[in-house]
Short mmCIF file of C-alpha atoms in Angstrom, two decimals:
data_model
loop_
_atom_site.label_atom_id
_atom_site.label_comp_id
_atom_site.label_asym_id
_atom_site.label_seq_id
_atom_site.Cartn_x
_atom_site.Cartn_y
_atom_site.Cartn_z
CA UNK A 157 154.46 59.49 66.22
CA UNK A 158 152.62 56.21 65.21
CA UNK A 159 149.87 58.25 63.61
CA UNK A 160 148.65 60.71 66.37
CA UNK A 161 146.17 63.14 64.92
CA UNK A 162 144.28 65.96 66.65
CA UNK A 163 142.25 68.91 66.01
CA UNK A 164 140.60 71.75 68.03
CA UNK A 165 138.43 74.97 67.73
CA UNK A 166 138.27 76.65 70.17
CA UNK A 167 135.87 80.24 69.99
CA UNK A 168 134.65 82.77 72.67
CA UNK A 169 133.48 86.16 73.53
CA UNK A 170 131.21 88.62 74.08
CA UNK A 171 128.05 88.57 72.92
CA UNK A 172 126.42 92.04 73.61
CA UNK A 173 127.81 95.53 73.37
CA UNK A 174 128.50 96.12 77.47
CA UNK A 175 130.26 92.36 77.47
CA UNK A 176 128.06 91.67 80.25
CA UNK A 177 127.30 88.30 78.50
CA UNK A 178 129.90 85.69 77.09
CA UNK A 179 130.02 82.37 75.41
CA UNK A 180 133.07 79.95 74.86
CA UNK A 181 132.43 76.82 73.19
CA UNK A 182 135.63 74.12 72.36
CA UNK A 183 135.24 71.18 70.38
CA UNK A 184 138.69 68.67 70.28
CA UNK A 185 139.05 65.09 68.80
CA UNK A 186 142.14 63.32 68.57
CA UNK A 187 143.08 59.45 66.78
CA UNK A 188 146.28 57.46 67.90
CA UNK A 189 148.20 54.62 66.98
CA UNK A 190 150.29 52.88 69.43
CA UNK A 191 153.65 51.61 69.41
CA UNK A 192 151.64 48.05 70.59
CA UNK A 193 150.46 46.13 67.71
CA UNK A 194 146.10 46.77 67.27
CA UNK A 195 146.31 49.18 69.92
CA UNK A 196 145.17 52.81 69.74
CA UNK A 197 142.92 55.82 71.25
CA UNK A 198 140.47 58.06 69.90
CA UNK A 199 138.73 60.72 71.46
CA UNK A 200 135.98 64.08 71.58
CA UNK A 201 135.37 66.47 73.72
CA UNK A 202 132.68 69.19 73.26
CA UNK A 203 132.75 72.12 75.91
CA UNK A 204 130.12 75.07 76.20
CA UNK A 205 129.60 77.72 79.05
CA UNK A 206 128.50 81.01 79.21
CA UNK A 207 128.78 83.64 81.96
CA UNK A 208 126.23 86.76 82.32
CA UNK A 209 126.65 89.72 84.73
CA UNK A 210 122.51 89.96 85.49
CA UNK A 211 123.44 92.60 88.42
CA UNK A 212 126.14 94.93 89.61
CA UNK A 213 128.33 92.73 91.28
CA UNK A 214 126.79 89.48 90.20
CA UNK A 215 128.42 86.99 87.96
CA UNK A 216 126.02 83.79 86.80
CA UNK A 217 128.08 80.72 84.68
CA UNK A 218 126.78 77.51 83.35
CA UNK A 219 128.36 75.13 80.95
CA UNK A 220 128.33 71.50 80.09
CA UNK A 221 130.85 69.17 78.56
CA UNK A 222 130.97 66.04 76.64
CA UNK A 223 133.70 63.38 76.46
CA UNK A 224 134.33 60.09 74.30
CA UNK A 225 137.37 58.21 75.48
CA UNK A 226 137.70 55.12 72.89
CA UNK A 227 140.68 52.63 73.52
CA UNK A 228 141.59 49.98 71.10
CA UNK A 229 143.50 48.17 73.78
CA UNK A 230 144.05 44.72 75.91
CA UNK A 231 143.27 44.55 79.62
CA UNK A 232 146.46 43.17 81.31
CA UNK A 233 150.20 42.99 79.57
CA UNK A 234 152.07 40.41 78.04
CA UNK A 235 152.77 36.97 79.36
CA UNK A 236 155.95 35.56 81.32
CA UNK A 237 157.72 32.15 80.91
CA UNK A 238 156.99 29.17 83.13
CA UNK A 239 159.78 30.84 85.37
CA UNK A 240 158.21 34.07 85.26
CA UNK A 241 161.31 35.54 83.27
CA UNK A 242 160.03 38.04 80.21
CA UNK A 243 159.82 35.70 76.75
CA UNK A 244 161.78 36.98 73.78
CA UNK A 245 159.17 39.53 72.41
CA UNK A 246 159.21 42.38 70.44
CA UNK A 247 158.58 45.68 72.19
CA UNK A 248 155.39 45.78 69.81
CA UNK A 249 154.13 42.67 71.03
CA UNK A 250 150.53 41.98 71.71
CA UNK A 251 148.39 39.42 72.54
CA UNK A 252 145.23 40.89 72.88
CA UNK A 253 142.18 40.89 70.46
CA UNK A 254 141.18 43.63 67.51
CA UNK A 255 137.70 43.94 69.16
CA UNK A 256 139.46 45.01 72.12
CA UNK A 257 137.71 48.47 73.34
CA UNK A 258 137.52 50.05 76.25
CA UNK A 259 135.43 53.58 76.16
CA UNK A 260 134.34 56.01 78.48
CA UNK A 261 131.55 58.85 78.24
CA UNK A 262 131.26 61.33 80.68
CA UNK A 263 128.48 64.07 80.84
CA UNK A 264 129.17 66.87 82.97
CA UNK A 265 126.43 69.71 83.81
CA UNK A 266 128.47 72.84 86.24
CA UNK A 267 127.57 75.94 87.51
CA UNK A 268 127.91 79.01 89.84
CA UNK A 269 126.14 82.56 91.28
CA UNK A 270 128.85 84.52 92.98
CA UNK A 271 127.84 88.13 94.19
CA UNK A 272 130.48 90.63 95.32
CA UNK A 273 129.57 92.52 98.32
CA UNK A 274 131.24 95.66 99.52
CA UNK A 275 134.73 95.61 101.77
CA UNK A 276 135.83 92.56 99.65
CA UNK A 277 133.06 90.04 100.99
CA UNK A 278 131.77 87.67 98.17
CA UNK A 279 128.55 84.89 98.73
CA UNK A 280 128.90 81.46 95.71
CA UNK A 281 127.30 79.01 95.63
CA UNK A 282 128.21 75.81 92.89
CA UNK A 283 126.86 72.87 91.54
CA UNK A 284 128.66 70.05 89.34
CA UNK A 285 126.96 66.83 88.18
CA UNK A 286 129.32 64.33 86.21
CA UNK A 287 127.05 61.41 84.36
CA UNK A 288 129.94 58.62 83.49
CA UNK A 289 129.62 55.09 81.78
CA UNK A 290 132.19 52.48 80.69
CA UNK A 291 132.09 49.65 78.23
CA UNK A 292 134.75 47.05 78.20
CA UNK A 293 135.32 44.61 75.74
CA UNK A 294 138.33 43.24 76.49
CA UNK A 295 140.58 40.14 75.89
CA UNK A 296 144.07 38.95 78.12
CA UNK A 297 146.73 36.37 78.08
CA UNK A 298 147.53 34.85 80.69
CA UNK A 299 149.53 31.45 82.76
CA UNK A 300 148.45 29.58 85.34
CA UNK A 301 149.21 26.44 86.78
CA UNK A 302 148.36 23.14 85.58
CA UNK A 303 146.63 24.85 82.69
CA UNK A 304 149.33 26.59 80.65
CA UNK A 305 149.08 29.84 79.04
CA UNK A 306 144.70 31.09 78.49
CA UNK A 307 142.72 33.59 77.29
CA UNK A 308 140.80 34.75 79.17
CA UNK A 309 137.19 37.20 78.10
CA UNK A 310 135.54 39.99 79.62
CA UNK A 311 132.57 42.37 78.93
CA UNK A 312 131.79 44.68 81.21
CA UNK A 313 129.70 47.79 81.88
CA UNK A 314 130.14 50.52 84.24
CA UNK A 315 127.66 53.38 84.94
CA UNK A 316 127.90 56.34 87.34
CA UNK A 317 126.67 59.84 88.64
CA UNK A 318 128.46 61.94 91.15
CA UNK A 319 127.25 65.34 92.25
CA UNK A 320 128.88 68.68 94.12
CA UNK A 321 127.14 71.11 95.87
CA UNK A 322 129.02 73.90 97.73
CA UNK A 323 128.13 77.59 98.72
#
């Protein structure tokens, strides 16, 4: 409904004789309407790992991802009467702007060494680093006292890194 597209691929295997040594790789995007007037999503994700048995007993895996998360949407929801009762609007109203975006990137870099010892022992150690940013460019409507009804603007920019370590 309202225009909601998507396609994946998604491939893997082996990629010597013994299978010792895979590969998977995905790659996803999706576009999306909304029931709210200019509002909408589109996204992409891109997804490769690979896993090698270097050893009897030893399993190495790497991979990294990528993801786009675009909204074409408002920050906040509609506005209320003086009273604060809902005002007469259609379920597809919106007040918001068509430059209205909100996206998201995140970069993810994961990994792990496990070795299987004897008597059903194993010994892993992991790693996961996640790179994320956020743009907003974003528009609301909004009441307030002795001004009336507003718009009010925003653009702002978010940037993070978070790590995991565990063995």
């Amino acid at each position: 409904s309202w225009n909601s597209f998507a396609g994946q691929a998604d491939i893997s295997g082996p990629l010597n004789a013994s299978g010792t040594l895979g590969l998977r790789a995905v790659v996803r995007a999706s576009d999306a309407d909304s029931f709210l007037d200019i509002a909408g999503e589109d996204r992409q994700l891109y997804y490769l790992t690979g896993q090698a048995e270097p050893a009897a007993g030893m399993t190495v895996s790497l991979g990294i991802s990528h993801q786009v998360n675009g909204n074409k949407t408002g920050y906040g929801g509609l506005p209320t009467a003086r009273d604060g009762s809902p005002l007469p609007l259609p379920r597809s109203a919106n007040f918001n702007n068509r430059w209205n975006r909100w996206d998201d990137k995140t970069t993810a870099v994961f990994g792990d060494i496990e070795y299987q010892f004897a008597d059903d022992w194993k010994a892993r150690i992991a790693f996961n680093q996640l790179w994320g940013s956020q743009h907003q460019l974003r528009s609301s409507l909004a009441f307030e006292e002795p001004f009336g009804y507003y718009q009010g603007l925003g653009n702002g920019r978010l940037n993070s890194k978070r790590g995991s370590y565990e063995a």
